[in-house]
């Protein structure tokens, strides 16, 4: 028998990782697709280089100390100028950031399998920042009505969705005293009258608030 090895064309991606204060060194960059993975660490000037498969959708994520995680869904062409920079948000006491790419089954606290990469980023963020304590803030989309009461199923759903994130972290060896979780019902909707699915998803979210760093 003859083994046929299929050539997979790889494309280089270059870029820089920074925040408002400047370049971020030692950031961890991960690329994940259905059939290929790669990783890199940013240099002193924030620069990185990573490989991807040409024309194959992939998730590119960045985790860095003292900064919130960030990710992008990409599909790279074979171009010499594949530049992709990341602007991270610094994480400090009181700062709040949305946990991206987190999806739940409708009216349930169970997460869709597609949420796992985002959870892994959050887990790494907690491991890279061992002094951090956080609040996980659950929100629901329930427009066109008054604020839901704490005993309503929508408010309870917001609590349980936040608890789901907390349970994932604790089950992966993050100390429980570093995490609290709260539900906010529909009290903090970004779009009280959403007009698109994007606005609906912005209401139905989980935020991470830094309590101590």
Short mmCIF file of C-alpha atoms in Angstrom, two decimals:
data_model
loop_
_atom_site.label_atom_id
_atom_site.label_comp_id
_atom_site.label_asym_id
_atom_site.label_seq_id
_atom_site.Cartn_x
_atom_site.Cartn_y
_atom_site.Cartn_z
CA UNK A 1 0.00 0.00 0.00
CA UNK A 2 1.03 3.54 -0.63
CA UNK A 3 0.22 6.19 1.95
CA UNK A 4 -0.92 9.42 0.37
CA UNK A 5 -0.10 12.50 2.38
CA UNK A 6 -2.31 15.42 1.53
CA UNK A 7 -0.62 18.79 1.44
CA UNK A 8 -2.40 21.41 3.53
CA UNK A 9 -1.53 24.99 2.53
CA UNK A 10 -0.70 27.06 5.58
CA UNK A 11 -0.85 30.83 5.66
CA UNK A 12 1.06 33.03 8.10
CA UNK A 13 -0.79 35.62 10.16
CA UNK A 14 1.15 38.48 11.75
CA UNK A 15 0.00 41.18 14.08
CA UNK A 16 0.44 42.98 17.36
CA UNK A 17 -1.26 42.68 20.73
CA UNK A 18 -1.77 45.96 22.57
CA UNK A 19 -4.01 47.91 24.93
CA UNK A 20 -4.41 51.60 25.72
CA UNK A 21 -1.07 51.56 27.55
CA UNK A 22 0.91 50.06 24.67
CA UNK A 23 2.28 46.71 23.52
CA UNK A 24 1.51 43.54 25.49
CA UNK A 25 4.26 40.95 25.78
CA UNK A 26 3.80 37.29 26.73
CA UNK A 27 0.20 37.22 25.55
CA UNK A 28 -0.97 33.75 24.56
CA UNK A 29 -2.53 33.45 21.12
CA UNK A 30 -4.51 30.38 20.07
CA UNK A 31 -5.83 29.39 16.66
CA UNK A 32 -8.42 26.61 16.47
CA UNK A 33 -10.23 25.22 13.43
CA UNK A 34 -11.97 21.96 12.66
CA UNK A 35 -8.74 20.24 11.55
CA UNK A 36 -5.84 22.46 12.62
CA UNK A 37 -4.50 24.16 15.76
CA UNK A 38 -1.60 26.48 16.43
CA UNK A 39 -0.43 28.76 19.23
CA UNK A 40 2.03 31.57 19.80
CA UNK A 41 3.29 34.02 22.43
CA UNK A 42 3.71 37.72 21.75
CA UNK A 43 7.16 39.28 21.89
CA UNK A 44 8.35 42.33 23.82
CA UNK A 45 6.87 44.62 21.17
CA UNK A 46 3.54 42.77 21.22
CA UNK A 47 4.17 41.11 17.86
CA UNK A 48 3.15 37.54 17.07
CA UNK A 49 3.14 35.10 14.17
CA UNK A 50 0.81 32.13 13.80
CA UNK A 51 -0.26 29.75 11.05
CA UNK A 52 -3.74 29.04 9.68
CA UNK A 53 -5.12 26.91 6.87
CA UNK A 54 -6.02 28.92 3.82
CA UNK A 55 -9.76 29.64 3.39
CA UNK A 56 -10.74 27.56 6.44
CA UNK A 57 -12.79 29.34 9.15
CA UNK A 58 -10.92 29.44 12.46
CA UNK A 59 -11.15 31.04 15.87
CA UNK A 60 -8.24 33.23 16.92
CA UNK A 61 -8.15 34.17 20.61
CA UNK A 62 -5.81 36.10 22.89
CA UNK A 63 -5.35 35.79 26.65
CA UNK A 64 -2.96 38.10 28.51
CA UNK A 65 -2.22 38.99 32.10
CA UNK A 66 -4.16 42.01 33.40
CA UNK A 67 -6.29 42.19 30.25
CA UNK A 68 -9.65 40.77 29.24
CA UNK A 69 -9.67 38.01 26.66
CA UNK A 70 -10.48 38.75 23.04
CA UNK A 71 -11.32 36.55 20.04
CA UNK A 72 -12.16 36.75 16.35
CA UNK A 73 -13.57 34.34 13.80
CA UNK A 74 -11.31 34.51 10.75
CA UNK A 75 -10.97 33.08 7.24
CA UNK A 76 -7.57 33.86 5.79
CA UNK A 77 -6.60 34.08 2.13
CA UNK A 78 -3.11 33.38 0.82
CA UNK A 79 -1.95 36.96 1.03
CA UNK A 80 1.45 38.29 2.01
CA UNK A 81 -0.21 40.99 4.10
CA UNK A 82 -2.28 38.97 6.58
CA UNK A 83 -2.04 41.48 9.39
CA UNK A 84 -4.39 41.01 12.34
CA UNK A 85 -3.95 43.18 15.43
CA UNK A 86 -5.76 42.82 18.74
CA UNK A 87 -6.70 45.73 21.01
CA UNK A 88 -7.36 44.32 24.48
CA UNK A 89 -9.22 45.99 27.33
CA UNK A 90 -7.24 46.34 30.55
CA UNK A 91 -8.80 44.53 33.50
CA UNK A 92 -8.84 46.50 36.74
CA UNK A 93 -11.03 46.69 39.83
CA UNK A 94 -14.55 47.64 38.77
CA UNK A 95 -14.08 46.98 35.06
CA UNK A 96 -16.77 44.98 33.27
CA UNK A 97 -16.43 43.05 30.02
CA UNK A 98 -18.86 40.89 28.03
CA UNK A 99 -17.96 37.23 27.68
CA UNK A 100 -18.13 36.82 23.91
CA UNK A 101 -19.29 33.77 21.97
CA UNK A 102 -21.27 32.40 24.89
CA UNK A 103 -24.53 30.81 23.82
CA UNK A 104 -27.28 29.01 25.73
CA UNK A 105 -30.14 26.81 24.66
CA UNK A 106 -33.38 28.83 24.52
CA UNK A 107 -34.86 29.51 27.97
CA UNK A 108 -32.27 27.20 29.57
CA UNK A 109 -29.09 27.56 31.62
CA UNK A 110 -27.37 24.87 29.54
CA UNK A 111 -24.67 26.16 27.24
CA UNK A 112 -24.35 25.22 23.61
CA UNK A 113 -21.18 23.25 22.80
CA UNK A 114 -19.95 26.22 20.74
CA UNK A 115 -19.45 28.10 24.04
CA UNK A 116 -16.58 25.88 25.17
CA UNK A 117 -13.72 27.88 23.55
CA UNK A 118 -14.89 31.05 25.29
CA UNK A 119 -15.04 29.22 28.63
CA UNK A 120 -11.52 27.89 28.13
CA UNK A 121 -10.30 31.44 27.51
CA UNK A 122 -11.94 32.59 30.75
CA UNK A 123 -10.39 29.68 32.63
CA UNK A 124 -6.93 30.58 31.32
CA UNK A 125 -7.57 34.24 32.20
CA UNK A 126 -8.29 33.22 35.81
CA UNK A 127 -5.18 31.04 35.93
CA UNK A 128 -2.99 33.79 34.48
CA UNK A 129 -4.36 36.28 37.04
CA UNK A 130 -4.39 34.25 40.28
CA UNK A 131 -5.12 37.26 42.53
CA UNK A 132 -8.28 38.23 40.65
CA UNK A 133 -11.74 37.86 42.14
CA UNK A 134 -14.68 38.24 39.80
CA UNK A 135 -18.44 38.60 39.68
CA UNK A 136 -20.24 36.72 36.94
CA UNK A 137 -23.26 38.79 35.89
CA UNK A 138 -26.16 37.05 34.15
CA UNK A 139 -28.63 38.97 31.94
CA UNK A 140 -31.69 38.02 29.91
CA UNK A 141 -33.46 39.60 26.97
CA UNK A 142 -37.04 40.40 28.00
CA UNK A 143 -38.06 43.70 26.36
CA UNK A 144 -41.35 45.53 26.32
CA UNK A 145 -42.18 44.88 29.94
CA UNK A 146 -41.41 46.04 33.46
CA UNK A 147 -38.42 44.73 35.35
CA UNK A 148 -38.88 41.05 36.11
CA UNK A 149 -39.26 40.15 39.77
CA UNK A 150 -36.64 38.07 41.61
CA UNK A 151 -39.02 35.11 41.84
CA UNK A 152 -39.88 35.13 38.12
CA UNK A 153 -38.49 32.46 35.82
CA UNK A 154 -36.65 35.04 33.73
CA UNK A 155 -34.79 36.45 36.74
CA UNK A 156 -34.01 32.95 37.98
CA UNK A 157 -32.76 32.09 34.49
CA UNK A 158 -30.29 34.99 34.63
CA UNK A 159 -29.02 33.68 37.99
CA UNK A 160 -28.70 30.12 36.76
CA UNK A 161 -26.84 31.11 33.61
CA UNK A 162 -24.28 32.97 35.71
CA UNK A 163 -24.05 29.95 38.01
CA UNK A 164 -23.34 27.70 35.03
CA UNK A 165 -20.21 29.73 34.27
CA UNK A 166 -19.18 29.69 37.91
CA UNK A 167 -19.62 25.91 38.13
CA UNK A 168 -17.45 25.40 35.06
CA UNK A 169 -14.60 27.39 36.63
CA UNK A 170 -14.88 25.68 40.02
CA UNK A 171 -14.99 22.25 38.35
CA UNK A 172 -11.71 23.18 36.68
CA UNK A 173 -9.91 23.99 39.94
CA UNK A 174 -10.58 27.73 40.26
CA UNK A 175 -11.12 28.48 43.97
CA UNK A 176 -14.78 29.15 44.74
CA UNK A 177 -13.91 32.11 47.00
CA UNK A 178 -12.60 33.95 43.93
CA UNK A 179 -16.01 33.93 42.24
CA UNK A 180 -19.46 35.23 43.01
CA UNK A 181 -22.38 35.10 40.60
CA UNK A 182 -25.52 37.23 40.33
CA UNK A 183 -28.51 37.46 38.05
CA UNK A 184 -29.81 40.84 36.92
CA UNK A 185 -32.89 39.75 35.00
CA UNK A 186 -33.70 42.36 32.35
CA UNK A 187 -32.57 45.35 34.44
CA UNK A 188 -29.41 46.01 32.41
CA UNK A 189 -30.52 45.46 28.83
CA UNK A 190 -28.33 47.44 26.44
CA UNK A 191 -31.24 47.67 24.01
CA UNK A 192 -34.63 48.04 25.76
CA UNK A 193 -36.33 47.65 22.36
CA UNK A 194 -34.03 45.42 20.27
CA UNK A 195 -34.48 45.66 16.52
CA UNK A 196 -32.10 42.90 15.41
CA UNK A 197 -30.72 39.55 16.50
CA UNK A 198 -27.41 41.26 17.33
CA UNK A 199 -29.19 43.64 19.73
CA UNK A 200 -31.12 40.74 21.23
CA UNK A 201 -27.88 38.85 21.87
CA UNK A 202 -26.34 41.95 23.42
CA UNK A 203 -29.17 41.88 25.98
CA UNK A 204 -28.88 38.11 26.54
CA UNK A 205 -25.32 37.99 27.80
CA UNK A 206 -22.91 37.21 30.61
CA UNK A 207 -20.55 39.91 31.87
CA UNK A 208 -17.41 39.53 33.95
CA UNK A 209 -16.72 42.20 36.58
CA UNK A 210 -13.36 42.47 38.33
CA UNK A 211 -13.83 42.74 42.10
CA UNK A 212 -10.18 42.48 43.12
CA UNK A 213 -6.96 42.35 41.18
#
